[in-house]
Coordinates of C-alpha atoms in Angstrom, one line a residue:
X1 CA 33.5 -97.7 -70.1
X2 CA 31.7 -95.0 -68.5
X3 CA 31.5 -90.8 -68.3
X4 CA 30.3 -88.3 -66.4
X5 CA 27.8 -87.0 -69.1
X6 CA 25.9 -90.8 -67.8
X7 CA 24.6 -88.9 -64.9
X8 CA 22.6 -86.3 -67.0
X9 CA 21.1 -89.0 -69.3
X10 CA 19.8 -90.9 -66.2
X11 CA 18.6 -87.7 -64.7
X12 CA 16.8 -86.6 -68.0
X13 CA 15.3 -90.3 -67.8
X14 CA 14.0 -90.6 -64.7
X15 CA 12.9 -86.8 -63.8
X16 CA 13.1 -85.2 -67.4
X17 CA 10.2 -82.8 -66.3
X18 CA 11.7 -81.6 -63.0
X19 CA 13.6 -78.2 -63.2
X20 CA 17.5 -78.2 -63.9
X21 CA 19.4 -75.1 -63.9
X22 CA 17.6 -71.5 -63.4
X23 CA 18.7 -68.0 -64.3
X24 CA 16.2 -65.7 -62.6
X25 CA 12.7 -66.7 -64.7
X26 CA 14.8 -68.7 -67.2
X27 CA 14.4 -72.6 -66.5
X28 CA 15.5 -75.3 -68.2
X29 CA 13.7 -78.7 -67.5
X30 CA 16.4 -82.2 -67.4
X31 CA 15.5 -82.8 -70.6
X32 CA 15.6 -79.6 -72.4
X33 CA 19.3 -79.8 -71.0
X34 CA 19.9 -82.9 -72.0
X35 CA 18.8 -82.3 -75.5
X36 CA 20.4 -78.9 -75.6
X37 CA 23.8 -80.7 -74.8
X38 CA 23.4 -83.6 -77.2
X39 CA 23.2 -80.5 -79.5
X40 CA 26.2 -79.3 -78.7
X41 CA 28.0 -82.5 -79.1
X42 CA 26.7 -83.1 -82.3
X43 CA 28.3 -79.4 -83.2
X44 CA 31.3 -80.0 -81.9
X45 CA 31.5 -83.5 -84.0
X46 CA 30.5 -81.8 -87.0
X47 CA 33.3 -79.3 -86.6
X48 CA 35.9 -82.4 -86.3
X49 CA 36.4 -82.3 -82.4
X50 CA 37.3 -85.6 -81.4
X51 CA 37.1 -88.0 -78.0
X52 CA 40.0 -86.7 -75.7
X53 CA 40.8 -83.3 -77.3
X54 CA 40.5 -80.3 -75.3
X55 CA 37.9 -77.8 -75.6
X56 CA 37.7 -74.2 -73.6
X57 CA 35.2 -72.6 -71.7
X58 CA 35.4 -69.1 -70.4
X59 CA 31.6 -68.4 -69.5
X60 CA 30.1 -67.2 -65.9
X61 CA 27.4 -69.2 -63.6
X62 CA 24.8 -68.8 -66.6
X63 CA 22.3 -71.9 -68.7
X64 CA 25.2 -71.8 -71.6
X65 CA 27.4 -73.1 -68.9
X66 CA 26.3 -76.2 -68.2
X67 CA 24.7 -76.9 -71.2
X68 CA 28.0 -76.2 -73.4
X69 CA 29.8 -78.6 -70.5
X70 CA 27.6 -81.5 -70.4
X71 CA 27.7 -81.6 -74.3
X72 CA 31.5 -81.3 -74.6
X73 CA 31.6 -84.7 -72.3
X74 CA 29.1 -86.2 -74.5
X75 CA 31.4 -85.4 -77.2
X76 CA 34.1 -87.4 -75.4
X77 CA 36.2 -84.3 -75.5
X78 CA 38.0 -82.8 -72.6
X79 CA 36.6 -79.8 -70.9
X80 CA 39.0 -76.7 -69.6
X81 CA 36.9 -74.3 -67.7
X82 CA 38.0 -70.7 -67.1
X83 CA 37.9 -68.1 -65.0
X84 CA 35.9 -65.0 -67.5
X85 CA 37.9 -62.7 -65.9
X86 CA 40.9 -63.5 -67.3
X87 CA 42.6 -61.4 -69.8
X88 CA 43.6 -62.7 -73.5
X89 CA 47.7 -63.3 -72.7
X90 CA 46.3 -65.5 -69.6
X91 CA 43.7 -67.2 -72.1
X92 CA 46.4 -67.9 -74.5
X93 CA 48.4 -69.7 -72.1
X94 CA 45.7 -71.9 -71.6
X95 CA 45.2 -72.6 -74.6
X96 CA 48.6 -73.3 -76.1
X97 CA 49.8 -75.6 -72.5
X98 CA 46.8 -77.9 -72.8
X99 CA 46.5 -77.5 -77.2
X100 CA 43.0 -76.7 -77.0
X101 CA 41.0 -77.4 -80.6
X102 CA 38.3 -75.0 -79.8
X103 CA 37.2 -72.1 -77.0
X104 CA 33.7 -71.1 -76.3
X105 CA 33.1 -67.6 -74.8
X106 CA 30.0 -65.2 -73.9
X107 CA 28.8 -63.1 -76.4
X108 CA 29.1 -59.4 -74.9
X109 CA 32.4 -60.6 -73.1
X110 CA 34.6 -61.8 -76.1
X111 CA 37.4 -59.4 -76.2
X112 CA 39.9 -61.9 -74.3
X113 CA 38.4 -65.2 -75.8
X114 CA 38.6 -63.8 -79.6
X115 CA 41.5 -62.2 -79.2
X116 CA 43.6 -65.3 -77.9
X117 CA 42.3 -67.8 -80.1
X118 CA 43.2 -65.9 -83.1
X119 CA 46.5 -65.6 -81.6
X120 CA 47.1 -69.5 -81.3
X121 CA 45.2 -69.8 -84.7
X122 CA 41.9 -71.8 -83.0
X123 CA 37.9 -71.6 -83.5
X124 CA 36.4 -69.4 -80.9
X125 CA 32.8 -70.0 -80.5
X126 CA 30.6 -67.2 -78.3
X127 CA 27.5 -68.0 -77.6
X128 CA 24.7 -66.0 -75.6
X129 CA 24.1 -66.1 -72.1
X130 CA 21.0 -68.8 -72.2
X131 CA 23.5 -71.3 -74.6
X132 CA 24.1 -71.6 -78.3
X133 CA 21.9 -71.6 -81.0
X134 CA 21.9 -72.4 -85.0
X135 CA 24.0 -75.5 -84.3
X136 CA 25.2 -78.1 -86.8
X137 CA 25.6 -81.8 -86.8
X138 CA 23.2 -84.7 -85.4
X139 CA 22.8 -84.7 -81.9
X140 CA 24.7 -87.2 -79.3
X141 CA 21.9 -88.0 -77.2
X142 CA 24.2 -91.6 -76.0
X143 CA 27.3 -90.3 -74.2
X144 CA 30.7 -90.9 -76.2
X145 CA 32.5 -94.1 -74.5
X146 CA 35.4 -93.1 -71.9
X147 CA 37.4 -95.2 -69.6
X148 CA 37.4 -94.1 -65.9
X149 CA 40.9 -93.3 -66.1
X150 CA 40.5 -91.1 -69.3
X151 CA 40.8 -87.0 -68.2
X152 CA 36.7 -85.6 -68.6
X153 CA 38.0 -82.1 -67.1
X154 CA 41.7 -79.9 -66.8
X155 CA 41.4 -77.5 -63.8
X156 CA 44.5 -74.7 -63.5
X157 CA 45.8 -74.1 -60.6
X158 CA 46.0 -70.7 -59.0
X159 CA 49.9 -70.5 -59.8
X160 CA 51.0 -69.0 -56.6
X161 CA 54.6 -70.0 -57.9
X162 CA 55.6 -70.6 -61.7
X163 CA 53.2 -70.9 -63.9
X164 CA 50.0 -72.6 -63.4
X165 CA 49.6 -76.3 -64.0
X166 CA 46.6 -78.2 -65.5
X167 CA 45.2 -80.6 -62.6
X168 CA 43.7 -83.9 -64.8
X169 CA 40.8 -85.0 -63.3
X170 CA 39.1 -88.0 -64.9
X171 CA 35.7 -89.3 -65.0
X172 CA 35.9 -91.3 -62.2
X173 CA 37.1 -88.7 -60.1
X174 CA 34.7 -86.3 -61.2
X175 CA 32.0 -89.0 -60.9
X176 CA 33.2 -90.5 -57.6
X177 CA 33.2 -87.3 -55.7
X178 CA 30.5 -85.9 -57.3
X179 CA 28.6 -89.6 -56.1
X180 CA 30.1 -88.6 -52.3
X181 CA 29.0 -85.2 -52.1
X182 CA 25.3 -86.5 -53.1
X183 CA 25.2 -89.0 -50.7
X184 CA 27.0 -88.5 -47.7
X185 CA 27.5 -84.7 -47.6
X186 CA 24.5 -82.5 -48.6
X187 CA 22.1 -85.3 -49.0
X188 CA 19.7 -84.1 -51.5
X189 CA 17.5 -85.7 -53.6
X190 CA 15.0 -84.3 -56.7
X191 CA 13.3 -81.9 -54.6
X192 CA 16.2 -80.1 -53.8
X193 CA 17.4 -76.9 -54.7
X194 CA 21.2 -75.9 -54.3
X195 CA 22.0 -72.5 -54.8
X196 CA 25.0 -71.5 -57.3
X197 CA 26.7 -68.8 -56.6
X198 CA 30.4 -70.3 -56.8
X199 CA 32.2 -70.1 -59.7
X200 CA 31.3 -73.3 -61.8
X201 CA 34.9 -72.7 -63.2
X202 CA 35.5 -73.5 -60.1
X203 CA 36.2 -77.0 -58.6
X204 CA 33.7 -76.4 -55.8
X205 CA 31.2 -75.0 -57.9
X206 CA 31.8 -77.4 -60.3
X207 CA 32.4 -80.6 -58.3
X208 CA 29.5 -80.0 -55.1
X209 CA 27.2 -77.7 -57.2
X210 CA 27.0 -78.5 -60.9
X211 CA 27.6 -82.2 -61.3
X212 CA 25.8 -83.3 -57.6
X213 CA 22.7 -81.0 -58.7
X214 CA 22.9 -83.3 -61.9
X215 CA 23.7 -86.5 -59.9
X216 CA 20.6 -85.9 -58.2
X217 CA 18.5 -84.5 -60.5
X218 CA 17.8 -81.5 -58.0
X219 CA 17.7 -77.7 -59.1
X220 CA 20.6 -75.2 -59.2
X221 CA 19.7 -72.0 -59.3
X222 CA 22.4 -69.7 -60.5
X223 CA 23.8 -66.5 -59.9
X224 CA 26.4 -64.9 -62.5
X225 CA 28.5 -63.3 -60.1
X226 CA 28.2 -63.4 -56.2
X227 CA 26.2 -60.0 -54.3
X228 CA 25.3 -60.9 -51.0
X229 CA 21.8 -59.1 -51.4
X230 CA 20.7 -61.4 -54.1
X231 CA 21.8 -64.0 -52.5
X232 CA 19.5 -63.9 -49.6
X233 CA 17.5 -62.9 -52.3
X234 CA 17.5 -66.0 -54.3
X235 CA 17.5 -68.1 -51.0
X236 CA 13.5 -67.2 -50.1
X237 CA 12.7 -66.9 -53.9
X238 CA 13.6 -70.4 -54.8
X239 CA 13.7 -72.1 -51.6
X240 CA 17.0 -73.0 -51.7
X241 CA 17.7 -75.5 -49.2
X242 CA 21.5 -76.1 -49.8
X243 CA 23.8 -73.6 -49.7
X244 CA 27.1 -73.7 -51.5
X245 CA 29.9 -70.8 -50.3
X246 CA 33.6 -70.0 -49.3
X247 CA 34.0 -67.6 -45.9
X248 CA 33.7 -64.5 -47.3
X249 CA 30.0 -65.2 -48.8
X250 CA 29.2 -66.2 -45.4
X251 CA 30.5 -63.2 -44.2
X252 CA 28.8 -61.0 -46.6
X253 CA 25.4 -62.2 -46.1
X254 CA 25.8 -61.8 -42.8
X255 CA 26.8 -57.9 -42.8
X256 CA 24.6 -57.2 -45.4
X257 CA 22.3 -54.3 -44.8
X258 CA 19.0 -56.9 -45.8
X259 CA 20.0 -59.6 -43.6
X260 CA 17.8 -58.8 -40.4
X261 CA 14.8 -59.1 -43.1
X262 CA 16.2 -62.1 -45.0
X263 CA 13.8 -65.4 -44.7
X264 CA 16.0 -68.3 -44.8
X265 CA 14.0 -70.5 -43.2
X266 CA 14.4 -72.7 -46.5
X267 CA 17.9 -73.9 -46.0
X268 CA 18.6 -77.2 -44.6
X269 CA 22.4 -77.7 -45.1
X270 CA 25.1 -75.1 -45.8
X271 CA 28.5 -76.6 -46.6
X272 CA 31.9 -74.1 -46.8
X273 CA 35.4 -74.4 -48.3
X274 CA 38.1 -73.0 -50.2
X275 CA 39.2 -71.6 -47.0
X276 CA 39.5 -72.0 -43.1
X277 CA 35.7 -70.4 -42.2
X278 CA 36.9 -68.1 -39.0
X279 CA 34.5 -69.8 -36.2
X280 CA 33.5 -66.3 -35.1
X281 CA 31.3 -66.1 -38.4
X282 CA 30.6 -69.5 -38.6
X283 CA 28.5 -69.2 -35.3
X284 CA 27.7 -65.6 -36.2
X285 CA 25.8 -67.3 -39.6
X286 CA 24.3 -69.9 -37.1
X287 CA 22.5 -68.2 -34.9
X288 CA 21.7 -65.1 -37.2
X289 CA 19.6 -67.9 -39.4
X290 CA 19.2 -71.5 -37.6
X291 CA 21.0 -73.2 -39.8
X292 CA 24.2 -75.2 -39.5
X293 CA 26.8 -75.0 -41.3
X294 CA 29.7 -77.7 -42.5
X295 CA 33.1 -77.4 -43.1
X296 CA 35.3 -79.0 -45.4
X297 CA 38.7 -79.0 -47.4
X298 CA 39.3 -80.1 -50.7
X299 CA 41.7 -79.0 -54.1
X300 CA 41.5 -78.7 -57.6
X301 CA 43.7 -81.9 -57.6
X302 CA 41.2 -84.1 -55.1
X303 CA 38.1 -82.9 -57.5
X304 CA 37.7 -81.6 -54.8
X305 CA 36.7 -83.0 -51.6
X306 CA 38.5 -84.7 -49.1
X307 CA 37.7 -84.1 -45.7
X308 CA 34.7 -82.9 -44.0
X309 CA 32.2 -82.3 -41.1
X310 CA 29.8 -84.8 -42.3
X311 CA 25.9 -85.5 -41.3
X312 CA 26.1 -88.2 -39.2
X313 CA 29.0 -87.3 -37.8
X314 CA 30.1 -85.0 -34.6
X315 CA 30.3 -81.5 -35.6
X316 CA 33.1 -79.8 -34.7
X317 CA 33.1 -76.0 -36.2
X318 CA 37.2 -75.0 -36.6
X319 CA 37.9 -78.5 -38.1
X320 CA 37.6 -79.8 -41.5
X321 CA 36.2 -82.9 -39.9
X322 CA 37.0 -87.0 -41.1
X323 CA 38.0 -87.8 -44.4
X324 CA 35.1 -88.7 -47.3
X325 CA 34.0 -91.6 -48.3
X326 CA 36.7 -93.6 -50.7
X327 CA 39.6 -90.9 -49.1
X328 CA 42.7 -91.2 -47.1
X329 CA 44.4 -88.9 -45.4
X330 CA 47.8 -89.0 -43.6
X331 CA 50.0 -86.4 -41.5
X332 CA 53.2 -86.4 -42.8
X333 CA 56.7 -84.3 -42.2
X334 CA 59.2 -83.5 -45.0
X335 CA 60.1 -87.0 -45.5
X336 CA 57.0 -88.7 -46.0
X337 CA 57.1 -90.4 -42.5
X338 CA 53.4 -89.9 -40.5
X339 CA 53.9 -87.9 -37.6
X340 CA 51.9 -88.4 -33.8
X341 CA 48.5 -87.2 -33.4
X342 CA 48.5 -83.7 -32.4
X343 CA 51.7 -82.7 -34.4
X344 CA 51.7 -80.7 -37.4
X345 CA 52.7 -81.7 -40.5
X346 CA 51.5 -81.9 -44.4
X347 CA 48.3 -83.6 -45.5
X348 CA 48.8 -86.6 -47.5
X349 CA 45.9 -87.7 -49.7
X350 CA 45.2 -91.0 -51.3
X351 CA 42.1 -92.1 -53.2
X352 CA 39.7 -91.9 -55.9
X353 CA 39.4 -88.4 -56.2
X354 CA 43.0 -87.8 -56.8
X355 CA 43.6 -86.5 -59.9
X356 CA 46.3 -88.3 -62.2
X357 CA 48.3 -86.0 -62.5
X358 CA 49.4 -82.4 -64.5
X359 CA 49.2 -81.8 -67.8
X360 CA 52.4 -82.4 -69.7
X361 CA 54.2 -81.9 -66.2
X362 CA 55.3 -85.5 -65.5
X363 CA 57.9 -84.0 -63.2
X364 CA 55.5 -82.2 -61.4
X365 CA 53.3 -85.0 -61.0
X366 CA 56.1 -87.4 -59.7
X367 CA 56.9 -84.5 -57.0
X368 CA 53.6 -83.5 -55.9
X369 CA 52.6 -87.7 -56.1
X370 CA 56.0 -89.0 -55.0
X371 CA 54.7 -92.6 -53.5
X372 CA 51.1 -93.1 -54.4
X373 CA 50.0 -89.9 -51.8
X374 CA 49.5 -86.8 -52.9
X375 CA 51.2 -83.3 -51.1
X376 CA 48.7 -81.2 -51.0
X377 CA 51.1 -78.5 -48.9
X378 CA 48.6 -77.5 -46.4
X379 CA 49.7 -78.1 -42.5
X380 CA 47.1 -80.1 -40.6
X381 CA 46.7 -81.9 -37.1
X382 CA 45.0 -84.3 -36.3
X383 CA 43.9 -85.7 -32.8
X384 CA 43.2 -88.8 -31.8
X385 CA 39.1 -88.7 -33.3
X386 CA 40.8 -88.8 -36.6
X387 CA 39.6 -85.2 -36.6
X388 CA 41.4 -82.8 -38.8
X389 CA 42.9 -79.0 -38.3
X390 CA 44.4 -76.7 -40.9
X391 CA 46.6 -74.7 -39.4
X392 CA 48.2 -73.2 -42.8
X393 CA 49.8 -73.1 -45.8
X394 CA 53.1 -74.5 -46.2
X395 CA 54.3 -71.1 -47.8
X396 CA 52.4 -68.7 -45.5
X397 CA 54.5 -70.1 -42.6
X398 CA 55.9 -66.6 -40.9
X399 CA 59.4 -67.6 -39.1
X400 CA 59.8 -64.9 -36.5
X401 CA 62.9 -64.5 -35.1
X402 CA 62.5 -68.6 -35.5
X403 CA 59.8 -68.9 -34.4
X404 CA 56.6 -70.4 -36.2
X405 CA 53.8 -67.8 -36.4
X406 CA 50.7 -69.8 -38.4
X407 CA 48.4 -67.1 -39.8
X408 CA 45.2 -68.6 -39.5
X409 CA 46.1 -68.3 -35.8
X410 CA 46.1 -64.9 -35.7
X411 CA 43.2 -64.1 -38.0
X412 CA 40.8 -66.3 -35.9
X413 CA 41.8 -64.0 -32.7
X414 CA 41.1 -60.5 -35.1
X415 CA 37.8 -61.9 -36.3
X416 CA 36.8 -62.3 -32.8
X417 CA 36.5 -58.5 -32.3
X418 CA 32.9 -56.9 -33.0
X419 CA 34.4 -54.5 -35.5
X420 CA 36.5 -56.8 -37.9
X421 CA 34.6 -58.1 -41.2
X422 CA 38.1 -59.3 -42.5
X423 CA 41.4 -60.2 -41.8
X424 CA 44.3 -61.2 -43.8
X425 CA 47.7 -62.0 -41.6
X426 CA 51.2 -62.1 -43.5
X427 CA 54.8 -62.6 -43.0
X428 CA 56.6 -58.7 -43.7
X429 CA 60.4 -58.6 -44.3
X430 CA 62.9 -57.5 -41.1
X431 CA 65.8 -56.8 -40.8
X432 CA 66.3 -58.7 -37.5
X433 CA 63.7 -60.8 -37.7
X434 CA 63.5 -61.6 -40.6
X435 CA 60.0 -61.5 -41.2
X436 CA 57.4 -59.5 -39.2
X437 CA 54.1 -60.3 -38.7
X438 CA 51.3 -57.9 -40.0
X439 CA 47.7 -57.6 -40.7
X440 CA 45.7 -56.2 -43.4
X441 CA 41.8 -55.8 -41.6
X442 CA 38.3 -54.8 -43.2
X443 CA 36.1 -53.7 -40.8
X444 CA 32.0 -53.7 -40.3
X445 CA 30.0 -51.6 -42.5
X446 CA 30.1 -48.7 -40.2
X447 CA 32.2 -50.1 -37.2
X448 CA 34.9 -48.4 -36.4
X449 CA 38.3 -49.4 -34.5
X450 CA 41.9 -48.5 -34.5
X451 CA 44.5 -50.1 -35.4
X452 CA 46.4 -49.5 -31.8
X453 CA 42.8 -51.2 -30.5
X454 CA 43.1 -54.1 -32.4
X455 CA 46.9 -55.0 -32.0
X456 CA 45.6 -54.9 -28.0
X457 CA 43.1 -57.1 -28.6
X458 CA 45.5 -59.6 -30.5
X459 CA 47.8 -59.1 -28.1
X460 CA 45.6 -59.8 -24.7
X461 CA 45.3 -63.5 -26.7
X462 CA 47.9 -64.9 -27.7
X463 CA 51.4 -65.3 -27.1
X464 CA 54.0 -62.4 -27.8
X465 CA 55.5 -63.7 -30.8
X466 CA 52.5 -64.3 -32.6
X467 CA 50.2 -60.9 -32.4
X468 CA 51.2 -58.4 -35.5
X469 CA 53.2 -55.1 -34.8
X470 CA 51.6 -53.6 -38.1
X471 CA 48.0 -53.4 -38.5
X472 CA 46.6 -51.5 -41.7
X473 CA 42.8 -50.8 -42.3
X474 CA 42.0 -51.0 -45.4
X475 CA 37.9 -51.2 -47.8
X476 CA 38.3 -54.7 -48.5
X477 CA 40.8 -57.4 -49.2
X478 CA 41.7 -59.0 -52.7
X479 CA 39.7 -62.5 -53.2
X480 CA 40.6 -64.9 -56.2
X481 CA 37.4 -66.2 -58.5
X482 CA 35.4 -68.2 -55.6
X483 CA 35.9 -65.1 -52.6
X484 CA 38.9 -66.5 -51.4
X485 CA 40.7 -63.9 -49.6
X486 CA 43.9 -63.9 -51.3
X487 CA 47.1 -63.6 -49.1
X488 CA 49.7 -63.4 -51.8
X489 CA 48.4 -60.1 -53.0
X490 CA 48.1 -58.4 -49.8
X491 CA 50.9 -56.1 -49.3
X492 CA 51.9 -54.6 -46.3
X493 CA 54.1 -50.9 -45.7
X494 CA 57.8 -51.6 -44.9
X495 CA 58.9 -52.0 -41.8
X496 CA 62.3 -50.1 -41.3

């Protein structure tokens, strides 16, 4: 019997002194957090949550956060963290798919939170931004007892078709991956500092910032809500040696007005995900700040990493290197059968960190883990290093004319060009073709190129079929919670 909560109490043990999380000049030592979330716990007891039931959590990266989270596992209860951007019809969703008992929000920021719990007829609980206060109950210093198989958080899905679906992760996955990223990936010990700027509603964020800080009683250093300014920033003020991002924080820092003048001579690992980092930025980054950065792929439903450019290991920037530690990955076409090195097919994942399935969706769960191995619908290579590629989405395959057009294909080629901050590549309907391919581009702060430029420069590299007719310039491109340029929401001008 074991739970993710253990880690914090043997943290709080062994290095109860040493800094935990940070908010600007707010600090709060391994123990203070420790107590803090017993606190909590004890609440949440005395208000008749019990081991397994679900409890919300719509707060930003501040103290409340992982104070309010740590004490809902030592509860025993189930944590659902949420994006604070969404609005109360999306929070009541939540709250009524998974039966939530109780939803804590941020004071200040209640309107959706209140408003949907009094909808479904639950407690909402706001508290302020540093964590709750005038709390009730005896505190749980000992963590409630949870077998590895028993669900510690629910992550949603983005929803990109039907409604979203809660991804069960348990404590062992959580724990496990958590144990990985400590170990194998970032490396860091107590007299670390890992900077949190991704969501920690966020499986990344959550996963490979919270929960490893914890692991290894290093510091996170938070910041509500990403700017690229006080990122760099925060990087010389707290010495932040790991950083934590998705592509477009990469991309940010490195275009920002402040970054000839950044020191960031702290940093000894960065690690990206959530999305193919173009290998024009990653080098960009690279030499801009002598650092190196690491590549890997993961999902809410793997907790989240599965595969990565590991320490240790070869680098190779444009892959998302081997699979992690206690991980298996497979190439596989539509009928589960592997397919040769060098072909592309689905990722196949099998392991620890594989969730158990989707809330109340047991159909779901038997399709998206139909033999043990779970479809993750991304398209990978890999060659014959074990080495793996994403090439795409399943569903943002563009079929031109039948042809395959991948669009991370394309938007490598764009970000190539000196002008181009961003690039988004999607499938537009034809007529004839059936589907077109086009481009949605950010550029530079003040760069300029047009768009007949930039469909020569796709054009001059790669083959005919592939480079888009239709480029459109536009300020910036639509990103989900964690920066993640989002492709579903990009939408092109019609093509006659």
């Amino acid at each position: 019997m074991s739970s993710l909560a253990d880690n914090l109490i043997a943290s709080a043990e062994k290095h109860g002194n040493r800094p935990a999380i940070q908010l600007d000049d707010h600090v709060l030592s391994y123990d203070q957090l420790l107590h803090r979330a017993a606190a909590v716990a004890g609440d949440l007891r005395a208000r008749g949550v019990q081991p397994g039931d679900r409890v919300g959590l719509v707060l930003p990266n501040v103290p409340a956060f992982p104070v309010l989270f740590y004490g809902i596992l030592l509860a025993g209860a189930v944590a659902v963290p949420m994006n604070p951007l969404l609005k109360a019809r999306e929070v009541e969703y939540y709250i009524t798919d998974c039966g939530m008992t109780l939803i804590y929000g941020l004071s200040g920021n209640e309107d959706a939170v209140s408003t949907a719990a009094s909808t479904v007829g639950i407690p909402a609980v706001l508290v302020p931004r540093l964590g709750p206060e005038g709390l009730s109950g005896r505190p749980l210093l000992a963590a409630t007892d949870r077998a590895d198989d028993d669900t510690a958080v629910i992550l949603y899905t983005s929803g990109t078709t039907g409604k979203p679906k809660g991804a069960e992760l348990t404590h062992r996955n959580m724990s496990t991956n958590a144990a990985t990223t400590v170990d194998t990936l970032i490396e860091v010990g107590p007299e670390d500092v890992i900077m949190g700027c991704l969501p920690l509603f966020h499986v990344f964020g959550l996963t490979c910032g919270l929960n490893a800080a914890v692991r290894a009683a290093a510091l996170l250093t938070l910041i509500p809500r990403f700017d690229a300014v006080q990122a760099l920033n925060v990087v010389a003020r707290d010495n932040v040696t790991v950083f934590e991002g998705v592509p477009t924080m990469y991309a940010a820092m490195l275009h920002s007005s402040e970054a000839d003048n950044a020191d960031m001579s702290s940093l000894r690992t960065c690690i990206t995900g959530g999305a193919a980092m173009p290998v024009e930025v990653l080098k960009s980054f690279e030499r801009k700040f002598a650092c190196e950065i690491y590549e890997g792929y993961g999902l809410s439903e793997t907790a989240p990493i599965a595969c990565f450019n590991q320490p240790g290991f070869e680098r190779r920037p444009g892959t998302i290197g081997v699979p992690v530690r206690g991980c298996h990955l497979r190439i596989v076409d539509d009928a589960g059968t592997d397919v040769p090195d060098g072909a592309a097919g689905e990722i196949a994942i099998q392991g620890e960190n594989v969730m158990k399935g989707y809330w109340n969706r047991p159909d779901a769960s038997a399709e998206a883990i139909p033999d043990g191995w779970f479809r993750t619908g991304d398209i990978a290579t890999r060659d014959t290093d074990g080495y793996y590629t994403i090439v795409d989405r399943k569903k943002d395959l563009i079929i031109r004319g039948g042809y395959n057009v991948y669009p991370r294909e394309v938007e490598e080629v764009l970000y190539q060009h000196p002008a181009v901050a961003e690039a988004a590549v999607v499938g537009i309907k034809h007529r004839e073709l059936g589907e077109e391919v086009g481009a949605a581009v950010a550029l530079k702060p003040g760069a300029q190129a047009a768009s007949h430029e930039l469909k020569s420069f796709v054009r001059d590299r790669i083959a005919a079929y592939k480079y888009p007719r239709e480029i459109w310039l536009v300020d910036s491109l639509p990103k989900g919670p964690t920066g993640k340029i989002l492709r579903r929401e990009v939408h092109p001008p019609t093509i006659n």
